[in-house]
CSV table of C-alpha atoms in Angstrom, one decimal:
chain,number,residue,atom,x,y,z
A,23,ASN,CA,33.0,59.0,97.0
A,24,ALA,CA,36.7,59.3,95.4
A,25,GLY,CA,36.5,56.5,92.9
A,26,VAL,CA,39.7,56.3,91.2
A,27,THR,CA,42.9,58.5,92.4
A,28,GLN,CA,45.9,59.1,90.7
A,29,THR,CA,49.0,60.9,91.8
A,30,PRO,CA,51.0,62.8,91.4
A,31,LYS,CA,48.6,64.9,88.5
A,32,PHE,CA,51.8,66.5,86.3
A,33,GLN,CA,55.3,65.7,86.3
A,34,VAL,CA,58.4,66.5,84.7
A,35,LEU,CA,61.5,63.6,85.2
A,36,LYS,CA,65.5,64.2,83.5
A,37,THR,CA,66.1,61.3,80.5
A,38,GLY,CA,67.0,58.3,83.2
A,39,GLN,CA,65.8,59.0,86.2
A,40,SER,CA,63.0,56.8,87.8
A,41,MET,CA,59.4,57.6,89.2
A,42,THR,CA,56.4,55.5,90.4
A,43,LEU,CA,52.5,56.8,89.4
A,44,GLN,CA,50.6,56.0,92.2
A,45,CYS,CA,46.9,54.8,91.7
A,46,ALA,CA,44.5,54.2,94.3
A,47,GLN,CA,40.3,53.1,94.1
A,48,ASP,CA,38.2,53.3,97.1
A,49,MET,CA,35.5,50.6,95.3
A,50,ASN,CA,36.1,47.5,95.9
A,51,HIS,CA,37.2,46.5,92.5
A,52,ASN,CA,39.2,43.7,91.7
A,53,SER,CA,41.5,44.9,88.1
A,54,MET,CA,43.0,47.6,87.6
A,55,TYR,CA,44.7,48.9,84.1
A,56,TRP,CA,47.4,51.6,83.6
A,57,TYR,CA,46.6,53.3,80.1
A,58,ARG,CA,49.1,55.4,77.8
A,59,GLN,CA,47.0,58.6,76.1
A,60,ASP,CA,49.3,60.1,72.9
A,61,PRO,CA,47.6,62.6,70.5
A,62,GLY,CA,45.2,60.9,68.1
A,63,MET,CA,46.1,57.0,69.4
A,64,GLY,CA,43.7,57.0,72.0
A,65,LEU,CA,44.3,54.6,74.9
A,66,ARG,CA,46.8,52.0,75.0
A,67,LEU,CA,47.0,49.4,77.7
A,68,ILE,CA,50.2,49.1,79.3
A,69,TYR,CA,49.8,46.9,82.1
A,70,TYR,CA,46.6,45.5,83.8
A,71,SER,CA,45.4,43.4,87.1
A,72,ALA,CA,42.9,41.5,86.8
A,73,SER,CA,43.0,40.9,90.6
A,74,GLU,CA,44.8,41.2,93.7
A,75,GLY,CA,48.3,39.2,93.1
A,76,THR,CA,48.1,38.9,89.6
A,77,THR,CA,49.8,42.0,87.2
A,78,ASP,CA,50.1,40.8,83.2
A,79,LYS,CA,50.9,42.9,80.4
A,80,GLY,CA,48.8,44.9,77.8
A,81,GLU,CA,50.1,46.9,74.6
A,82,VAL,CA,52.7,48.5,75.0
A,83,PRO,CA,54.7,47.4,78.4
A,84,ASN,CA,58.4,48.2,77.6
A,85,GLY,CA,59.9,50.5,79.6
A,86,TYR,CA,57.2,50.1,82.6
A,87,ASN,CA,56.9,47.5,85.7
A,88,VAL,CA,53.6,47.8,88.2
A,89,SER,CA,53.2,46.7,91.5
A,90,ARG,CA,49.8,45.0,92.3
A,91,LEU,CA,49.9,46.0,96.0
A,92,ASN,CA,47.2,45.2,98.1
A,93,LYS,CA,43.4,45.3,96.2
A,94,ARG,CA,43.0,49.2,96.2
A,95,GLU,CA,46.2,50.1,95.2
A,96,PHE,CA,48.2,49.4,92.0
A,97,SER,CA,51.5,51.6,90.8
A,98,LEU,CA,53.6,51.9,87.5
A,99,ARG,CA,57.0,52.6,87.5
A,100,LEU,CA,59.5,53.8,84.9
A,101,GLU,CA,62.8,52.6,85.9
A,102,SER,CA,64.9,54.8,83.7
A,103,ALA,CA,62.7,57.4,81.6
A,104,ALA,CA,63.0,58.0,78.3
A,105,PRO,CA,61.4,60.9,76.5
A,106,SER,CA,58.8,58.7,74.4
A,107,GLN,CA,57.3,57.6,77.6
A,108,THR,CA,56.1,62.0,78.1
A,109,SER,CA,52.5,61.3,77.9
A,110,VAL,CA,49.2,61.5,79.7
A,111,TYR,CA,49.0,58.6,81.6
A,112,PHE,CA,45.5,56.3,82.6
A,113,CYS,CA,44.7,54.5,86.0
A,114,ALA,CA,41.4,52.8,85.8
A,115,SER,CA,39.6,50.1,87.8
A,116,SER,CA,36.6,48.1,87.1
A,117,THR,CA,34.2,45.2,89.0
A,118,GLY,CA,35.4,42.5,86.6
A,119,SER,CA,37.9,42.0,83.7
A,120,ASP,CA,34.7,42.5,80.9
A,121,GLN,CA,32.5,45.9,83.2
A,122,PRO,CA,32.8,49.2,82.9
A,123,GLN,CA,36.1,51.0,83.6
A,124,HIS,CA,36.5,53.7,85.5
A,125,PHE,CA,38.9,56.1,85.2
A,126,GLY,CA,41.3,59.1,87.5
A,127,ASP,CA,42.0,62.3,85.9
A,128,GLY,CA,45.3,61.3,85.0
A,129,THR,CA,49.1,61.7,85.6
A,130,ARG,CA,50.5,64.6,83.3
A,131,LEU,CA,54.1,63.2,82.3
A,132,SER,CA,57.3,65.5,81.0
A,133,ILE,CA,60.6,63.9,80.2
A,134,LEU,CA,63.0,66.3,78.6
B,27,GLY,CA,42.7,42.0,63.4
B,28,GLU,CA,41.1,44.5,66.5
B,29,ASP,CA,39.9,48.2,65.5
B,30,VAL,CA,37.6,50.7,66.1
B,31,GLU,CA,37.9,53.8,64.3
B,32,GLN,CA,36.0,57.3,64.3
B,33,SER,CA,36.1,60.5,62.6
B,34,LEU,CA,38.2,63.0,64.6
B,35,PHE,CA,36.0,65.9,64.2
B,36,LEU,CA,32.7,67.4,64.6
B,37,SER,CA,30.8,70.5,64.7
B,38,VAL,CA,27.5,70.9,65.6
B,39,ARG,CA,25.2,73.7,66.5
B,40,GLU,CA,23.4,74.3,69.8
B,41,GLY,CA,20.8,73.3,70.3
B,42,ASP,CA,21.1,70.3,66.9
B,43,SER,CA,21.1,66.5,67.4
B,44,SER,CA,24.9,65.4,67.5
B,45,VAL,CA,25.4,62.2,66.4
B,46,ILE,CA,28.7,60.5,66.6
B,47,ASN,CA,30.0,57.5,64.6
B,48,CYS,CA,32.4,54.0,65.3
B,49,THR,CA,32.8,51.0,63.4
B,50,TYR,CA,34.5,47.9,64.6
B,51,THR,CA,36.1,45.2,63.5
B,52,ASP,CA,36.4,42.5,66.0
B,53,SER,CA,32.5,40.6,65.5
B,54,SER,CA,33.1,38.9,69.4
B,55,SER,CA,32.5,42.5,71.5
B,56,THR,CA,30.7,41.8,74.2
B,57,TYR,CA,29.8,45.3,75.3
B,58,LEU,CA,30.5,48.4,73.6
B,59,TYR,CA,30.8,51.9,75.6
B,60,TRP,CA,31.1,55.4,75.0
B,61,TYR,CA,33.3,57.5,77.2
B,62,LYS,CA,33.7,61.3,77.4
B,63,GLN,CA,36.9,63.4,77.5
B,64,GLU,CA,36.6,66.7,79.0
B,65,PRO,CA,39.7,69.1,78.5
B,66,GLY,CA,42.3,67.6,81.2
B,67,ALA,CA,39.9,65.3,82.6
B,68,GLY,CA,39.8,61.4,82.2
B,69,LEU,CA,37.7,59.5,80.8
B,70,GLN,CA,34.1,59.4,82.0
B,71,LEU,CA,31.8,56.4,81.3
B,72,LEU,CA,28.7,57.9,79.2
B,73,THR,CA,27.0,55.0,78.6
B,74,TYR,CA,27.3,51.4,77.4
B,75,ILE,CA,25.2,48.9,75.1
B,76,PHE,CA,25.5,44.6,75.9
B,77,SER,CA,26.4,43.3,71.8
B,78,ASN,CA,23.6,41.7,72.3
B,79,MET,CA,21.1,44.6,72.1
B,80,ASP,CA,19.9,47.1,69.1
B,81,MET,CA,19.6,50.2,71.0
B,82,LYS,CA,19.8,52.1,74.2
B,83,GLN,CA,18.2,55.2,75.8
B,84,ASP,CA,19.6,57.2,78.7
B,85,GLN,CA,17.6,60.7,78.9
B,86,ARG,CA,19.2,63.3,75.9
B,87,LEU,CA,21.7,60.1,75.2
B,88,THR,CA,20.6,57.6,72.2
B,89,VAL,CA,22.3,54.3,71.0
B,90,LEU,CA,22.5,51.9,68.3
B,91,LEU,CA,24.3,49.3,67.4
B,92,ASN,CA,24.1,47.5,64.3
B,93,LYS,CA,26.3,44.2,64.7
B,94,LYS,CA,25.3,43.4,61.1
B,95,ASP,CA,27.7,46.5,59.6
B,96,LYS,CA,29.9,46.5,63.2
B,97,HIS,CA,28.2,50.1,63.4
B,98,LEU,CA,27.1,51.9,66.5
B,99,SER,CA,26.2,55.4,67.0
B,100,LEU,CA,25.8,58.0,69.8
B,101,ARG,CA,23.3,60.4,69.7
B,102,ILE,CA,22.9,63.6,71.5
B,103,ALA,CA,19.7,65.6,71.7
B,104,ASP,CA,19.7,69.1,71.9
B,105,THR,CA,23.2,69.4,72.1
B,106,GLN,CA,24.8,72.1,75.1
B,107,THR,CA,27.6,73.9,75.3
B,108,GLY,CA,28.9,71.3,77.8
B,109,ASP,CA,29.3,68.9,76.1
B,110,SER,CA,31.6,70.0,73.6
B,111,ALA,CA,34.4,66.9,74.4
B,112,ILE,CA,36.4,64.1,73.1
B,113,TYR,CA,33.9,61.3,72.9
B,114,PHE,CA,35.7,57.6,72.8
B,115,CYS,CA,34.3,54.5,71.2
B,116,ALA,CA,35.6,51.3,73.0
B,117,GLU,CA,35.3,47.5,72.3
B,118,THR,CA,35.5,45.1,75.0
B,119,LEU,CA,36.3,41.2,73.6
B,120,PHE,CA,34.7,37.7,74.9
B,121,GLY,CA,37.4,35.7,76.1
B,122,SER,CA,40.7,38.5,76.6
B,123,ALA,CA,40.5,39.0,80.1
B,124,SER,CA,40.6,42.6,80.4
B,125,LYS,CA,41.0,44.0,77.4
B,126,ILE,CA,39.4,47.0,76.0
B,127,ILE,CA,39.8,48.5,72.4
B,128,PHE,CA,39.7,52.5,72.1
B,129,GLY,CA,39.0,54.3,69.3
B,130,SER,CA,41.2,57.8,69.1
B,131,GLY,CA,38.3,60.0,70.1
B,132,THR,CA,35.9,62.4,68.1
B,133,ARG,CA,36.4,65.8,69.2
B,134,LEU,CA,32.8,67.1,69.7
B,135,SER,CA,32.9,71.2,69.2
B,136,ILE,CA,29.8,73.1,69.6
B,137,ARG,CA,29.0,76.2,67.7
B,138,PRO,CA,26.1,79.1,68.8
């Protein structure tokens, strides 16, 4: 039982490059989320998808786009990476919007 | 506004109890959570409490909720070296789709 799987685990990009972070869950959860974690700031919500076919902005959506490809998969895209987007990115899922969220192991992204 | 606050560091002796505290500002919270993050890993849901409960116990973990003071605590009995991690307090808000507010995390270190 894999839970929430994120790929890649590590990535280094140059400023201006684009990249898609992948997330898949095998728990038949309806809701999925993307967060970024920066030192001393906890987790901040970038985008979420309350159910298949819907996506909504979170606290820090600028510079990102998302796609809820199907019930299992929720991807995060950086169209033109900036050094300020250097962070650890976490994907999470839950059965419903007010239920406990289960997290992947994260993607460590560095932008030079 | 919505805010969840925790102290940044806690150091305890192995075998003692650890108490990690959290305060929150929004009284419309539904669930309150404790997550554990070990180095290089994602957030692991430890336990959670519904806002109409005062206490929840699960093996070595005890969660206490004081709604009047908007204070949540996590007590870890007989603290072991494997408990070294960052602990995040979080709340979900009633009527707010898919929104979890995280604290900045408390780093628990264990000394021999």
